[in-house]
Amino acid sequence: DEYEKISKIVYMIESSLAILNEDEREVLQMHLIDELTWEQVMIQYEKDHGKQNGYCKRTYERMQRKALRRIREVIESSGLEMLVVNYI
């Protein structure tokens, strides 16, 4: 049923996010969900964590790639990949 499919997808997404570290979640949130540009991500991250703890643009891009790769691995190994593909 529809509710069960959506519940599984939500659970899978939450599980995927749980495997990420705080920085990875934050970068994904800012760039993909909040739709900030990389320059805006850099500014916001430095504002939140201090300029001395900021990174260059390439590092943020690398963090996002690594996080998305880990999420993809969770989805693929969960057996729910086809559920998501068929639902979308």
PDB file of C-alpha atoms in Angstrom:
ATOM      1  CA  ASP A   1       0.000   0.000   0.000  1.00  0.00           C
ATOM      2  CA  GLU A   2       1.049   3.628  -0.564  1.00  0.00           C
ATOM      3  CA  TYR A   3       1.567   4.501   3.105  1.00  0.00           C
ATOM      4  CA  GLU A   4       3.832   1.505   3.618  1.00  0.00           C
ATOM      5  CA  LYS A   5       5.958   2.418   0.583  1.00  0.00           C
ATOM      6  CA  ILE A   6       6.383   5.995   1.775  1.00  0.00           C
ATOM      7  CA  SER A   7       7.168   4.817   5.309  1.00  0.00           C
ATOM      8  CA  LYS A   8       9.918   2.548   3.980  1.00  0.00           C
ATOM      9  CA  ILE A   9      11.400   5.347   1.885  1.00  0.00           C
ATOM     10  CA  VAL A  10      11.368   7.765   4.844  1.00  0.00           C
ATOM     11  CA  TYR A  11      12.981   5.133   7.077  1.00  0.00           C
ATOM     12  CA  MET A  12      15.649   4.466   4.457  1.00  0.00           C
ATOM     13  CA  ILE A  13      16.450   8.170   4.114  1.00  0.00           C
ATOM     14  CA  GLU A  14      16.649   8.633   7.880  1.00  0.00           C
ATOM     15  CA  SER A  15      18.896   5.574   8.170  1.00  0.00           C
ATOM     16  CA  SER A  16      21.120   6.895   5.413  1.00  0.00           C
ATOM     17  CA  LEU A  17      21.496  10.264   7.093  1.00  0.00           C
ATOM     18  CA  ALA A  18      22.305   8.589  10.405  1.00  0.00           C
ATOM     19  CA  ILE A  19      25.503   7.077   8.953  1.00  0.00           C
ATOM     20  CA  LEU A  20      26.849  10.496   8.011  1.00  0.00           C
ATOM     21  CA  ASN A  21      28.930  12.603  10.333  1.00  0.00           C
ATOM     22  CA  GLU A  22      27.690  16.020  11.420  1.00  0.00           C
ATOM     23  CA  ASP A  23      29.727  17.927   8.826  1.00  0.00           C
ATOM     24  CA  GLU A  24      28.479  15.737   5.970  1.00  0.00           C
ATOM     25  CA  ARG A  25      24.854  16.157   7.048  1.00  0.00           C
ATOM     26  CA  GLU A  26      25.322  19.894   7.395  1.00  0.00           C
ATOM     27  CA  VAL A  27      26.897  20.280   3.949  1.00  0.00           C
ATOM     28  CA  LEU A  28      24.153  18.189   2.313  1.00  0.00           C
ATOM     29  CA  GLN A  29      21.503  20.225   4.129  1.00  0.00           C
ATOM     30  CA  MET A  30      22.945  23.556   3.064  1.00  0.00           C
ATOM     31  CA  HIS A  31      23.813  22.692  -0.528  1.00  0.00           C
ATOM     32  CA  LEU A  32      21.144  20.209  -1.637  1.00  0.00           C
ATOM     33  CA  ILE A  33      18.165  20.976   0.581  1.00  0.00           C
ATOM     34  CA  ASP A  34      18.585  24.692   1.307  1.00  0.00           C
ATOM     35  CA  GLU A  35      20.024  25.165  -2.214  1.00  0.00           C
ATOM     36  CA  LEU A  36      22.907  27.387  -1.148  1.00  0.00           C
ATOM     37  CA  THR A  37      25.731  27.890  -3.626  1.00  0.00           C
ATOM     38  CA  TRP A  38      29.140  26.539  -2.659  1.00  0.00           C
ATOM     39  CA  GLU A  39      30.251  30.080  -1.848  1.00  0.00           C
ATOM     40  CA  GLN A  40      27.231  30.501   0.432  1.00  0.00           C
ATOM     41  CA  VAL A  41      27.981  27.119   2.042  1.00  0.00           C
ATOM     42  CA  MET A  42      31.529  28.274   2.773  1.00  0.00           C
ATOM     43  CA  ILE A  43      30.303  31.535   4.325  1.00  0.00           C
ATOM     44  CA  GLN A  44      27.581  29.858   6.408  1.00  0.00           C
ATOM     45  CA  TYR A  45      29.871  27.068   7.619  1.00  0.00           C
ATOM     46  CA  GLU A  46      32.508  29.588   8.718  1.00  0.00           C
ATOM     47  CA  LYS A  47      29.794  31.655  10.408  1.00  0.00           C
ATOM     48  CA  ASP A  48      28.567  28.591  12.317  1.00  0.00           C
ATOM     49  CA  HIS A  49      31.956  27.034  13.129  1.00  0.00           C
ATOM     50  CA  GLY A  50      34.449  29.859  12.967  1.00  0.00           C
ATOM     51  CA  LYS A  51      36.609  30.996  10.091  1.00  0.00           C
ATOM     52  CA  GLN A  52      39.522  28.875  11.309  1.00  0.00           C
ATOM     53  CA  ASN A  53      37.368  25.727  10.917  1.00  0.00           C
ATOM     54  CA  GLY A  54      36.186  26.441   7.377  1.00  0.00           C
ATOM     55  CA  TYR A  55      37.282  24.559   4.266  1.00  0.00           C
ATOM     56  CA  CYS A  56      37.913  25.371   0.640  1.00  0.00           C
ATOM     57  CA  LYS A  57      35.198  24.800  -1.961  1.00  0.00           C
ATOM     58  CA  ARG A  58      36.787  21.570  -3.222  1.00  0.00           C
ATOM     59  CA  THR A  59      36.715  20.088   0.281  1.00  0.00           C
ATOM     60  CA  TYR A  60      32.986  20.777   0.632  1.00  0.00           C
ATOM     61  CA  GLU A  61      32.408  19.200  -2.788  1.00  0.00           C
ATOM     62  CA  ARG A  62      34.437  16.166  -1.710  1.00  0.00           C
ATOM     63  CA  MET A  63      32.465  15.899   1.538  1.00  0.00           C
ATOM     64  CA  GLN A  64      29.214  15.930  -0.417  1.00  0.00           C
ATOM     65  CA  ARG A  65      30.417  13.292  -2.908  1.00  0.00           C
ATOM     66  CA  LYS A  66      31.546  11.028  -0.075  1.00  0.00           C
ATOM     67  CA  ALA A  67      28.248  11.471   1.779  1.00  0.00           C
ATOM     68  CA  LEU A  68      26.163  10.787  -1.324  1.00  0.00           C
ATOM     69  CA  ARG A  69      28.256   7.705  -2.101  1.00  0.00           C
ATOM     70  CA  ARG A  70      27.652   6.373   1.408  1.00  0.00           C
ATOM     71  CA  ILE A  71      23.910   7.054   1.118  1.00  0.00           C
ATOM     72  CA  ARG A  72      23.813   5.266  -2.237  1.00  0.00           C
ATOM     73  CA  GLU A  73      25.564   2.252  -0.711  1.00  0.00           C
ATOM     74  CA  VAL A  74      22.968   2.089   2.079  1.00  0.00           C
ATOM     75  CA  ILE A  75      20.123   2.324  -0.411  1.00  0.00           C
ATOM     76  CA  GLU A  76      21.613  -0.340  -2.670  1.00  0.00           C
ATOM     77  CA  SER A  77      22.288  -2.714   0.194  1.00  0.00           C
ATOM     78  CA  SER A  78      18.865  -2.181   1.774  1.00  0.00           C
ATOM     79  CA  GLY A  79      16.938  -3.824  -1.033  1.00  0.00           C
ATOM     80  CA  LEU A  80      14.731  -0.743  -1.224  1.00  0.00           C
ATOM     81  CA  GLU A  81      16.471   0.751  -4.237  1.00  0.00           C
ATOM     82  CA  MET A  82      13.839  -0.491  -6.661  1.00  0.00           C
ATOM     83  CA  LEU A  83      11.068   0.756  -4.371  1.00  0.00           C
ATOM     84  CA  VAL A  84      12.467   4.272  -4.601  1.00  0.00           C
ATOM     85  CA  VAL A  85      13.070   4.044  -8.354  1.00  0.00           C
ATOM     86  CA  ASN A  86       9.552   2.747  -8.963  1.00  0.00           C
ATOM     87  CA  TYR A  87       8.001   5.332  -6.661  1.00  0.00           C
ATOM     88  CA  ILE A  88       9.685   8.352  -8.207  1.00  0.00           C
TER      89      ILE A  88
END
